[in-house]
Short mmCIF file of C-alpha atoms in Angstrom, two decimals:
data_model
loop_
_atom_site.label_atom_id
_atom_site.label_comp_id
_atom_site.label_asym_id
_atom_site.label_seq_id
_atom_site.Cartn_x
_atom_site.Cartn_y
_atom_site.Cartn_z
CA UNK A 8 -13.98 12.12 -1.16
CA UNK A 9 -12.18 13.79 1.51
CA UNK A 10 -11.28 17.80 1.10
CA UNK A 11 -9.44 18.78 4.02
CA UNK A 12 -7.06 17.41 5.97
CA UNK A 13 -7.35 15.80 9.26
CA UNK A 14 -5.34 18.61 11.19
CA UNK A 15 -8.15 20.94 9.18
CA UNK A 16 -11.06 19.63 10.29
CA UNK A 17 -9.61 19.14 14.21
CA UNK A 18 -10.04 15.18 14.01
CA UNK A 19 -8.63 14.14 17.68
CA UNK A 20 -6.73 11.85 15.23
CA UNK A 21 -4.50 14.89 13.55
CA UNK A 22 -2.82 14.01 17.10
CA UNK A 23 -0.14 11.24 16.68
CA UNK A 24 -0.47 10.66 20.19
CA UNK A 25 -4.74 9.67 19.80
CA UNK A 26 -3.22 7.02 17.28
CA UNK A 27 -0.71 5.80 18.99
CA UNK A 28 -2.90 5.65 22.18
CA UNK A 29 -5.42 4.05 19.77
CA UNK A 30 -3.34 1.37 18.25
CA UNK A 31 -1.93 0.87 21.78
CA UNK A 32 -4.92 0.05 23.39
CA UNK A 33 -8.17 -2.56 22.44
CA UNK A 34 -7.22 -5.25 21.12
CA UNK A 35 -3.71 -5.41 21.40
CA UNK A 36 -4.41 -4.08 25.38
CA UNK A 37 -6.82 -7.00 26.26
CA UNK A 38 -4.59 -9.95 24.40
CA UNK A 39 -6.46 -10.30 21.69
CA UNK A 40 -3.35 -9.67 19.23
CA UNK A 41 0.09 -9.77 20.30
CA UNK A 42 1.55 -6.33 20.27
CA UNK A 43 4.45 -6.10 17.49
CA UNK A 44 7.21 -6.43 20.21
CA UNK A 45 5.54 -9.26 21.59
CA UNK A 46 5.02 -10.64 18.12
CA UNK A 47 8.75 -10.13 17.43
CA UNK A 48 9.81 -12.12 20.45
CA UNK A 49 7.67 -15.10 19.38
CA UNK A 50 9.66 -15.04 16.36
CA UNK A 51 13.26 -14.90 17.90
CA UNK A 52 13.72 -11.24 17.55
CA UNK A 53 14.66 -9.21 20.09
CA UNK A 54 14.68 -5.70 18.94
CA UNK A 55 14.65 -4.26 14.98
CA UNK A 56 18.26 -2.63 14.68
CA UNK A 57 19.26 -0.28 11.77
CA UNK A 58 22.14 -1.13 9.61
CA UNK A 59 24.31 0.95 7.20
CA UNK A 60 22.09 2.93 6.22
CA UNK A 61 20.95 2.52 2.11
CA UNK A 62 18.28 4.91 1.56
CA UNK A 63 17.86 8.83 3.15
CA UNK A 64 14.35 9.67 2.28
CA UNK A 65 13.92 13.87 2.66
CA UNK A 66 10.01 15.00 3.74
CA UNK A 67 10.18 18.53 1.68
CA UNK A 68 6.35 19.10 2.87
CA UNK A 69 3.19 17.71 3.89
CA UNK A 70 1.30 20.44 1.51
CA UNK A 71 0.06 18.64 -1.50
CA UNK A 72 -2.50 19.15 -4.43
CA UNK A 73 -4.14 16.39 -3.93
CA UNK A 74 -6.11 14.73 -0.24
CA UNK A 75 -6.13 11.29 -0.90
CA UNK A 76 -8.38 8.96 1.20
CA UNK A 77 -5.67 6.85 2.84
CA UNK A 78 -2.51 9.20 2.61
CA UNK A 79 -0.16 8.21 5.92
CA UNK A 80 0.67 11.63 6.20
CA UNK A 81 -2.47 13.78 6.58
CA UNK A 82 -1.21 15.64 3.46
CA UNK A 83 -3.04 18.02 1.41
CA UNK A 84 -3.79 21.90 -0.17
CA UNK A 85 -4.30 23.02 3.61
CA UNK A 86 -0.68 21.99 5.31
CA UNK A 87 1.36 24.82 5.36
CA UNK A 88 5.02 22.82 6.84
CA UNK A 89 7.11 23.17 4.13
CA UNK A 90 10.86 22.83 3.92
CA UNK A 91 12.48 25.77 4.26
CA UNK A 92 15.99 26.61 1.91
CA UNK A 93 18.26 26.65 5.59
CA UNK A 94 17.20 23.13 5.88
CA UNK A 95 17.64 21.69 2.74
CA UNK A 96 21.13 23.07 2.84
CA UNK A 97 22.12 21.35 6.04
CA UNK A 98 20.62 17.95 4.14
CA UNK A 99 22.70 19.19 1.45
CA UNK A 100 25.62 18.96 3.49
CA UNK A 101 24.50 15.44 4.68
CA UNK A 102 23.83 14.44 1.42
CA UNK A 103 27.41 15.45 0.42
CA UNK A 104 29.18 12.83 2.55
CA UNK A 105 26.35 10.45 3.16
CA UNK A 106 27.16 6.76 2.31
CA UNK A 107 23.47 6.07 1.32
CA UNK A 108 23.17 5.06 -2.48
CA UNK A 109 19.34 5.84 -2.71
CA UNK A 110 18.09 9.85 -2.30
CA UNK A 111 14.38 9.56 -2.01
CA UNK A 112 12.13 12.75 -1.86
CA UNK A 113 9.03 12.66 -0.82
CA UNK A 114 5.99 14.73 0.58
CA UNK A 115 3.03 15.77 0.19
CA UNK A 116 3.84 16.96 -3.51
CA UNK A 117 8.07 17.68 -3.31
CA UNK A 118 7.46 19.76 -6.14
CA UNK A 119 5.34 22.16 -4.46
CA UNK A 120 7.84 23.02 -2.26
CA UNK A 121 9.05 26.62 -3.22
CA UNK A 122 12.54 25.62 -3.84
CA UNK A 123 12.16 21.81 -4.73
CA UNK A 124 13.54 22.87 -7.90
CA UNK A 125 16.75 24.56 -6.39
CA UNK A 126 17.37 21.50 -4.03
CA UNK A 127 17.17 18.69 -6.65
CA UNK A 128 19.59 20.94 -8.60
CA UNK A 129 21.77 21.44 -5.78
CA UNK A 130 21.83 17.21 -4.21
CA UNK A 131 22.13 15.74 -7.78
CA UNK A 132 25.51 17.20 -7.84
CA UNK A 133 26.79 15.09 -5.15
CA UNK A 134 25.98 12.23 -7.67
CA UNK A 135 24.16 9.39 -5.44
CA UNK A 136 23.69 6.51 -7.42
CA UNK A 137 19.63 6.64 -7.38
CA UNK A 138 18.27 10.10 -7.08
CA UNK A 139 14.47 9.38 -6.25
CA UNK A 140 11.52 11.97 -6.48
CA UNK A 141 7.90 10.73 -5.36
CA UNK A 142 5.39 12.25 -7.81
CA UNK A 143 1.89 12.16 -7.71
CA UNK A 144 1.73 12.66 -10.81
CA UNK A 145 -1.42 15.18 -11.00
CA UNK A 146 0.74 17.67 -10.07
CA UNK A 147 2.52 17.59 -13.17
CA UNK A 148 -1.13 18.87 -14.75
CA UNK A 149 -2.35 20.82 -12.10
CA UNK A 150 -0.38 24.30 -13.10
CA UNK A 151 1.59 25.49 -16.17
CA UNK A 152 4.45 25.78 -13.84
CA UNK A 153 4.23 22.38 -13.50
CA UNK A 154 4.30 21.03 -17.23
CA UNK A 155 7.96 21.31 -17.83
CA UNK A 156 8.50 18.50 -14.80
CA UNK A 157 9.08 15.69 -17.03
CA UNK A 158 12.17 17.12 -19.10
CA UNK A 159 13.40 18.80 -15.52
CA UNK A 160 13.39 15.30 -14.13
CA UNK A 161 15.20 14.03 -17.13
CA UNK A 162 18.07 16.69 -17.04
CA UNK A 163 18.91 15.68 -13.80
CA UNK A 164 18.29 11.88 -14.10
CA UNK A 165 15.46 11.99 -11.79
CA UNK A 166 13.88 8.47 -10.91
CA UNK A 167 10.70 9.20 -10.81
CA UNK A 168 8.33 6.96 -8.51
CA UNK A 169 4.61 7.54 -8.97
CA UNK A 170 1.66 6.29 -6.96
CA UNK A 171 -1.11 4.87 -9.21
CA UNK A 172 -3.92 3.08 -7.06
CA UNK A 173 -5.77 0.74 -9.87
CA UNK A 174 -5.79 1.00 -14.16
CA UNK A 175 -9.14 2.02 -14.18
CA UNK A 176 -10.87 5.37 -13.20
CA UNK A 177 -13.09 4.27 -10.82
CA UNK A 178 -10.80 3.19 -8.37
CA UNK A 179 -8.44 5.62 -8.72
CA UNK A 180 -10.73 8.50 -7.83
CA UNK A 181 -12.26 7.01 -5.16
CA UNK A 182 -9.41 6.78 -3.65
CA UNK A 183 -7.16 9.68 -4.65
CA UNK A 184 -9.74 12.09 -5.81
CA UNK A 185 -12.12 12.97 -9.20
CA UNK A 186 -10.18 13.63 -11.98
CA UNK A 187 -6.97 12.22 -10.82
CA UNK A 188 -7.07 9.06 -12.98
CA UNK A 189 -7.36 10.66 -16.45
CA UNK A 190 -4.88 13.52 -15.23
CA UNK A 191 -2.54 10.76 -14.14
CA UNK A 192 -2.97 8.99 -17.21
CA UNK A 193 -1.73 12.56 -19.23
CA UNK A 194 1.18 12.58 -17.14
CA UNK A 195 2.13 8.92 -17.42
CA UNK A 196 2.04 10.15 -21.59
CA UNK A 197 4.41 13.48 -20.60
CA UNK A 198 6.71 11.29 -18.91
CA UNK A 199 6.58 8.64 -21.57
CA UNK A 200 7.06 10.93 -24.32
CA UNK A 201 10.46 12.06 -23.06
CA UNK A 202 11.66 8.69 -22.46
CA UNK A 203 10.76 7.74 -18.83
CA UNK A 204 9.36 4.10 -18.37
CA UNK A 205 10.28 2.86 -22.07
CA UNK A 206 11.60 -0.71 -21.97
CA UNK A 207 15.86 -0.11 -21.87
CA UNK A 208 15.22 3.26 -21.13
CA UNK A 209 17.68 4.10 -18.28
CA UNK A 210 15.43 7.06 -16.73
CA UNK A 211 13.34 5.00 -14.38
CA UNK A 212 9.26 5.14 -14.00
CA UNK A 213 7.85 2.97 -11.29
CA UNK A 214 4.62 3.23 -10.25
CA UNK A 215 3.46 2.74 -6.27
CA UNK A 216 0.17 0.59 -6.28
CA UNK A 217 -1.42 0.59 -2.46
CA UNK A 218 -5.41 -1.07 -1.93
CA UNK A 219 -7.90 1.24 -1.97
CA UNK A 220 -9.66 -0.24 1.05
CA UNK A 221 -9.54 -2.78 3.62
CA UNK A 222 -8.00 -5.23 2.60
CA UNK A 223 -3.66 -6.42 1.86
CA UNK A 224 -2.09 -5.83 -1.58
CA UNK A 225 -1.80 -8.76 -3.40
CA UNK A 226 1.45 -10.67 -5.26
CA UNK A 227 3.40 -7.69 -6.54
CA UNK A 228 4.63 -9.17 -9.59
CA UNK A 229 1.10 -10.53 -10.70
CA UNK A 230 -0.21 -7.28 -10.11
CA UNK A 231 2.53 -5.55 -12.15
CA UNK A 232 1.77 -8.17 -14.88
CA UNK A 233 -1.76 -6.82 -14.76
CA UNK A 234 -1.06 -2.88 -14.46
CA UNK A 235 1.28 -3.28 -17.60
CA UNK A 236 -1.09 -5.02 -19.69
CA UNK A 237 -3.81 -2.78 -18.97
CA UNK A 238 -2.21 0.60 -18.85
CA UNK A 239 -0.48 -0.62 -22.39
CA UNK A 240 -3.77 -2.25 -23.90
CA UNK A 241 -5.87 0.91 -22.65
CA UNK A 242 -3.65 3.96 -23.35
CA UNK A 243 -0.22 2.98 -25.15
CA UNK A 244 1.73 3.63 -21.67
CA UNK A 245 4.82 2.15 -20.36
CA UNK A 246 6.63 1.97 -16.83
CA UNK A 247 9.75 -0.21 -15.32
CA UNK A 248 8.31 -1.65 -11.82
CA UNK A 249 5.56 -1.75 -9.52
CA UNK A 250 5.78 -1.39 -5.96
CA UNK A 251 3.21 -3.05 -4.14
CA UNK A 252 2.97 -1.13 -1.06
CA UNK A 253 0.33 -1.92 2.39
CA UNK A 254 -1.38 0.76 3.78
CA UNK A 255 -0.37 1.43 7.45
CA UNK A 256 -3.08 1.85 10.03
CA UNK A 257 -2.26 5.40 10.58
CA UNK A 258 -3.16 9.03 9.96
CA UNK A 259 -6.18 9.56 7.49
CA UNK A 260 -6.13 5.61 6.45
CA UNK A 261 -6.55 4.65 10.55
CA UNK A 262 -9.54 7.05 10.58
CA UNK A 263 -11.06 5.51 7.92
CA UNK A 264 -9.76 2.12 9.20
CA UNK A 265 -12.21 2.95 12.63
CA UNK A 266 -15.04 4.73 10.75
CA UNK A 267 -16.08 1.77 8.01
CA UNK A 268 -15.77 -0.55 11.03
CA UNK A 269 -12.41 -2.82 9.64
CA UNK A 270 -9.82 -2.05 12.16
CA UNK A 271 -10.20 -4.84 13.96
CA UNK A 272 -10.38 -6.96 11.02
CA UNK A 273 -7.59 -5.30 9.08
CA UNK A 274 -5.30 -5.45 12.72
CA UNK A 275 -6.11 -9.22 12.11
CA UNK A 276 -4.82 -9.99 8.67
CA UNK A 277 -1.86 -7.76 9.28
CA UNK A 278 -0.97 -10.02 12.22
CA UNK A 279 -2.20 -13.27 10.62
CA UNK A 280 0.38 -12.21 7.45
CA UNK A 281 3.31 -10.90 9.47
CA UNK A 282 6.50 -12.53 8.19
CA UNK A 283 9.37 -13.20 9.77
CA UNK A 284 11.65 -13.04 6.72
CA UNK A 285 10.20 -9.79 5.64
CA UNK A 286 10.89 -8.61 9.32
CA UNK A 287 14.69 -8.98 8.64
CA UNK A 288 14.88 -6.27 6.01
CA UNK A 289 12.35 -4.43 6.65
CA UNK A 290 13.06 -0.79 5.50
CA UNK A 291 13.90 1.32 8.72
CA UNK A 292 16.49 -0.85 8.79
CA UNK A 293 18.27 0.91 5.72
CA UNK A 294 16.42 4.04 5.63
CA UNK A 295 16.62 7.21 7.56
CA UNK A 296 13.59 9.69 7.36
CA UNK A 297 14.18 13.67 7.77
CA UNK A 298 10.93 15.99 8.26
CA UNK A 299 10.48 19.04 7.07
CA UNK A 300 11.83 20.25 9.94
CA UNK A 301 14.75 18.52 9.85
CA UNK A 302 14.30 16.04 12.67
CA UNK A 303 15.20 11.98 12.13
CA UNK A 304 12.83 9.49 11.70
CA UNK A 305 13.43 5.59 11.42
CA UNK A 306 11.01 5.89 8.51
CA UNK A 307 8.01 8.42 7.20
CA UNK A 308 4.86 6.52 9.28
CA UNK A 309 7.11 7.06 12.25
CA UNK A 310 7.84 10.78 11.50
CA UNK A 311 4.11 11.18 11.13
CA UNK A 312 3.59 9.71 14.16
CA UNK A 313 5.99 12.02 15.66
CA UNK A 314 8.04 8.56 17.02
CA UNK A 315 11.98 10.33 16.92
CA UNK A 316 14.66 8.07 16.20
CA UNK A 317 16.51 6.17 19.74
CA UNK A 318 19.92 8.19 19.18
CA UNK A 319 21.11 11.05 20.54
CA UNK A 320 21.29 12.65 16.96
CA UNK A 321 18.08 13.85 16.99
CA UNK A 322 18.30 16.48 14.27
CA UNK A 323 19.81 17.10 10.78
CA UNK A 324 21.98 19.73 12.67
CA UNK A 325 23.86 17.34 14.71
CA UNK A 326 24.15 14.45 11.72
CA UNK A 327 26.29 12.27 12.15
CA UNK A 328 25.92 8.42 10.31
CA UNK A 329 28.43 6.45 12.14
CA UNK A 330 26.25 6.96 15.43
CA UNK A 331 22.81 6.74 13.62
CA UNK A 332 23.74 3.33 12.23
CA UNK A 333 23.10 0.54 14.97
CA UNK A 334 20.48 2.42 16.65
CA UNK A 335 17.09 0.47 17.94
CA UNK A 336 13.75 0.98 15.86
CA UNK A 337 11.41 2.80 17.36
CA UNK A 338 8.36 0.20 16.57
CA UNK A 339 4.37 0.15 17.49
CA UNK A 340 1.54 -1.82 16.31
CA UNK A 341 1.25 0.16 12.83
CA UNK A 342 4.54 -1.86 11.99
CA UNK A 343 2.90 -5.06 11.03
CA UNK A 344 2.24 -3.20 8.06
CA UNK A 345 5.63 -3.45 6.74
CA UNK A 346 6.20 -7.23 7.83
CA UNK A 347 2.84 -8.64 6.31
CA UNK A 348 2.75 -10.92 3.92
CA UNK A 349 6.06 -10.36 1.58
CA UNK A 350 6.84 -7.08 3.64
CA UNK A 351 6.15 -3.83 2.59
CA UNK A 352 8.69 -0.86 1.76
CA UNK A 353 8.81 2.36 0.11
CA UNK A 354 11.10 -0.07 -2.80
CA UNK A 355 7.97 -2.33 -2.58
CA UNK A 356 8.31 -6.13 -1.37
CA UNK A 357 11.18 -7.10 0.87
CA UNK A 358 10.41 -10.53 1.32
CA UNK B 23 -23.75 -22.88 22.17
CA UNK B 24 -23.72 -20.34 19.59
CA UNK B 25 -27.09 -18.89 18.59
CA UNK B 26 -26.46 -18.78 15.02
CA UNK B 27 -25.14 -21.56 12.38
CA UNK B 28 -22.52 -19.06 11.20
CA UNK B 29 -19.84 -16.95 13.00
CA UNK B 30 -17.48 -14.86 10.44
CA UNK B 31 -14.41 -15.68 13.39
CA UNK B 32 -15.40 -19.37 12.70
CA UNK B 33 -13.72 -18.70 8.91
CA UNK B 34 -9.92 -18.11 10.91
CA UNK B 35 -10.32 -21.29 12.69
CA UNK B 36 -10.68 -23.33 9.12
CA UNK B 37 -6.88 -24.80 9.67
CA UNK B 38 -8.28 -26.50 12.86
CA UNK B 39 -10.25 -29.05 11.20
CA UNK B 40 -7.07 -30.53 10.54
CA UNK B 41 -7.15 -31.05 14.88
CA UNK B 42 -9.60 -34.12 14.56
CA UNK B 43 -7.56 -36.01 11.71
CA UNK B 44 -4.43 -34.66 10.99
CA UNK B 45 -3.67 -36.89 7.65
CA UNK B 46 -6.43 -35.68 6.07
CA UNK B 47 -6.62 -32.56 6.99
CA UNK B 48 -3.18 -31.56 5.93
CA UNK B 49 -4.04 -33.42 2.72
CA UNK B 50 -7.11 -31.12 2.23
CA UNK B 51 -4.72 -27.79 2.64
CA UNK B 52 -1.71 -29.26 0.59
CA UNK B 53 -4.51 -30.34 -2.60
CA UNK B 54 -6.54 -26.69 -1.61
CA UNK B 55 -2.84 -24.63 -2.02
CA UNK B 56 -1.79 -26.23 -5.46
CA UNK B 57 -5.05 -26.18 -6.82
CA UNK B 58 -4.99 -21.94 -6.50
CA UNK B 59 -1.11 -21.88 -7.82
CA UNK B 60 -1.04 -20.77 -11.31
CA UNK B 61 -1.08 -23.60 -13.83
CA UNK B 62 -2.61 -23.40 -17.32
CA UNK B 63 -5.04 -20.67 -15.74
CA UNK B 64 -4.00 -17.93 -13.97
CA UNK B 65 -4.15 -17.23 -9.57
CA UNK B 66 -6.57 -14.29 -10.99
CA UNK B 67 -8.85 -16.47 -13.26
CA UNK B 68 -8.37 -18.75 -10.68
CA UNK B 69 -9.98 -16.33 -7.73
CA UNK B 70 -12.44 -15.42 -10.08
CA UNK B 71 -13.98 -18.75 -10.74
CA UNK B 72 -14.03 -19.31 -6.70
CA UNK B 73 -15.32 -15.81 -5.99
CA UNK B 74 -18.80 -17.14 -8.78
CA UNK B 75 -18.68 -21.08 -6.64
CA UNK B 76 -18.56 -19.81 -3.43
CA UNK B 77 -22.18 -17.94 -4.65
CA UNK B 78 -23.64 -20.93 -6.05
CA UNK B 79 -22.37 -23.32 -3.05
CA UNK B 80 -24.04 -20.60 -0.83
CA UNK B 81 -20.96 -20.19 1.56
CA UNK B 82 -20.78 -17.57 3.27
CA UNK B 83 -17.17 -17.97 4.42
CA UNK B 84 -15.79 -18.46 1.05
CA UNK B 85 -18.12 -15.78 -0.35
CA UNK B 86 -15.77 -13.18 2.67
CA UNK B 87 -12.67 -14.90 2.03
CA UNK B 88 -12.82 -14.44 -2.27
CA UNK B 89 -14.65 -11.04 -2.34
CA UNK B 90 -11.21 -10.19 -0.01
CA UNK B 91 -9.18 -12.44 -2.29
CA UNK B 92 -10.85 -10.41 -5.79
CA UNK B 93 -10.05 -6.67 -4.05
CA UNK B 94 -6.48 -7.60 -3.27
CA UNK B 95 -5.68 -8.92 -6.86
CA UNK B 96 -6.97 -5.42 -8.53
CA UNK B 97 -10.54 -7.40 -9.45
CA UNK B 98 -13.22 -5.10 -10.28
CA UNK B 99 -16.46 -4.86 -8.93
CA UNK B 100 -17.80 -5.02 -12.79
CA UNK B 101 -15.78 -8.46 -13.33
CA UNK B 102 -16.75 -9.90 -9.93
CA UNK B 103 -20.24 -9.11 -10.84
CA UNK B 104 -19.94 -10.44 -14.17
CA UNK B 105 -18.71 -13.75 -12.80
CA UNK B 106 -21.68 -14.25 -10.49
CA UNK B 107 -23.84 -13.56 -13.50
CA UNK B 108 -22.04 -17.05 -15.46
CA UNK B 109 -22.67 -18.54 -11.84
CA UNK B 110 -26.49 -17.42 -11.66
CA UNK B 111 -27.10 -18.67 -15.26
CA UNK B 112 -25.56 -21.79 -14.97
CA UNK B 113 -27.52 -22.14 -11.69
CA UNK B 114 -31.14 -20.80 -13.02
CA UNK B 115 -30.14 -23.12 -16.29
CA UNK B 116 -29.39 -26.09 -14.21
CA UNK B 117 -33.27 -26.11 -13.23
CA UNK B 118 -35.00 -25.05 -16.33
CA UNK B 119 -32.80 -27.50 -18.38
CA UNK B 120 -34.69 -30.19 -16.10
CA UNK B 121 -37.80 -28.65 -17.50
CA UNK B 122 -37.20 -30.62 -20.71
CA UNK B 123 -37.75 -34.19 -18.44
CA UNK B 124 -40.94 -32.48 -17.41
CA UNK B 125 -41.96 -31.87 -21.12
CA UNK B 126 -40.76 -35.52 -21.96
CA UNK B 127 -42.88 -36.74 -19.16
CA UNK B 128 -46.37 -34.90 -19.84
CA UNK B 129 -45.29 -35.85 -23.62
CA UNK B 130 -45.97 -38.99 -22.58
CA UNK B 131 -48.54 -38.72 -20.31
CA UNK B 132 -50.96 -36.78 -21.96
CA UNK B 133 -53.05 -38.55 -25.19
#
């Protein structure tokens, strides 16, 4: 199990620029695999544009309790970029007039950003239609201070989307750390026992499964037929929907990826699997991704990869929707990920 | 000419069989698809009973392709291992089942 970050232990691939050099070269360089934009041509697409945009996702901070094998964004108890308040309130501002139905917060842990509480406070006032917060759900156990997440969530009709690798313990902490399946598990109860996840309950619980390894998530629905049955069977717990979700070859999950000697392989079934129809609504082209540091993003892997949107709005400073919306995607190779198979989004499936 | 009988890359070039007789090739793949849909047994059960032939068949592309196929449905490394147990007995059966011809015979043989 990993402990520190990549940016801790000076990995050459804490640089977004190694990976993208990385994925860049090899086998896409030599013609082995067609490079995404070369892939995209074959299929009659020209360039990925973004739409009206659906879904602003908010990075509050890459620190995070937990430093989970294949976690896209390098997060963990060592990361020190956090949100600060003067940010938030400028996405406050954007969040005010946005035209997005979805708010989706994400990290590292959200909730270990100092004022995490104060923000969702603050943006569920502007009443968007689906006010998202991406939990880990450990960190509702890890600290006192924490415990009282599940009825704070409720009060402000938090949908709360939790990542949950496998139903048993041995997969889950190889992948995410030991001890996080049976403190997941306590949360799942927490959130359970104040109504999130019951069948007709309207506060939402969906749970985020992603491999745990080299290989492509399988049908999302089966596996959500599974999950169900076993987390009910085994421990009495309930949730709405699972998002299958495939890991991108990037950050911590890339180094890995190169280590156990699968990249080429995985670069292989990602390109054997891509998907035309899950091309065409593909996420980035509903979703705009702020950083911590309030720069755009066509989407969190590209913010980690330090890829800034193609629009002259570069920062939450300058927003401005009307101009975001019809911009080109910024794509490399690590987007196969989201058109494999039936495509890949934070929402799950697109395909 | 390749130096060994099997290549792992040769397991992505499966489709091309269908190159040298298209008919029955594409037959093969249509009858290979349905037979993994779900039906009275589920794509999981399904994977699981492939995962323990591909073992007892001895194949090493099918024993890549449905160790991948088992890890992408959630399969765990206890139930995989538990199916290749049902495929080991039946397999280490099959022979000492035959060892009741062998008593029938020297039954017969001997005074």
């Amino acid at each position: 199990m990993t402990q520190k970050s990549l940016h801790k232990r000076n990995n050459k691939l804490a640089q977004s620029q190694e990976q993208l050099d990385f994925l860049a070269n090899g086998i896409f360089k030599n013609g082995e695999l067609p490079t995404f934009k070369t892939k995209l041509a074959e299929t009659g697409i020209d360039t990925l544009t973004a739409g009206s945009l659906e879904v602003l996702q908010i990075n509050v901070g890459y620190m995070c309790n937990q430093v989970c094998e294949h976690c896209h964004v390098d997060a963990g108890p060592d990361r020190k970029e956090i949100m600060t308040k003067d940010t938030m309130q400028q996405c406050l501002e954007v969040i005010k007039t946005t035209k997005a139905h979805t708010l989706d917060l994400t990290g590292g842990a959200p909730e270990m950003n100092p004022n995490f509480r104060w923000f969702v406070e603050e943006a569920s006032k502007a009443g968007i239609k689906d006010f998202i917060v991406r939990s880990n759900l450990t960190i509702i156990r890890a600290n006192k201070k924490y415990h009282d997440l599940p009825d704070f969530f409720k009060k402000h009709n938090i949908h709360v989307v939790s990542s949950m690798p496998h139903w048993t313990q041995g997969k889950t902490d190889k992948q995410r750390g030991k001890g996080v399946f049976n403190q997941s598990i306590q949360a799942l109860k927490d959130l359970n026992a104040v109504g999130y996840g019951m069948p007709g309950s309207n506060l939402k619980l969906d749970l985020v499964y992603n491999p745990s390894g080299a290989f492509l998530p399988a049908n999302q629905s089966a596996m959500e037929k599974d999950f169900k049955h076993a987390l009910l069977d085994d421990f009495g717990i309930q949730f709405h929907n699972l998002f299958a979700i495939t890991n991108l070859p990037i950050s911590r999950f890339l180094d890995y990826l190169i280590a156990s000697e699968n990249y080429e392989d995985y670069m292989y079934a990602l390109v054997e699997a891509y998907n035309p129809q899950a091309t065409k609504s593909v996420m980035c082209t509903n979703t705009l991704s702020i950083s911590w540091d309030g720069f755009l993003y066509d989407c969190d892997f590209n913010q980690m990869l330090e890829l800034p949107v193609n629009s002259k709005i570069k920062h939450i400073s300058d927003y401005n929707e009307t101009l975001l919306n019809g911009r080109q995607i910024v794509t490399s190779q690590h987007c196969y990920g989201c058109t494999a198979g039936a495509g890949s989004s934070c929402q799950g499936n697109v395909a | 000419m390749q130096k060994t009988y099997y290549d792992p890359a040769d397991l992505k070039k499966f489709s091309k069989i269908s190159d040298w007789n298209e008919e029955l090739g594409e037959k093969f793949f249509d009858y290979y698809g349905k037979v993994f849909e779900a039906g009275a047994l589920s794509e999981r059960e399904k994977s699981l009973i492939a995962l323990a032939v591909s073992h007892t068949v001895q194949c090493p592309y099918c024993i890549d392709a449905y160790t991948g196929d088992a890890l992408q449905r959630g399969i765990t490394k206890e139930e995989m291992m538990e199916a290749l147990h049902v495929s080991a007995a039946i397999r280490g059966g099959a022979s000492l089942v035959h060892g009741v011809q062998m008593m029938n015979k020297v039954n017969k043989l001997e005074m």
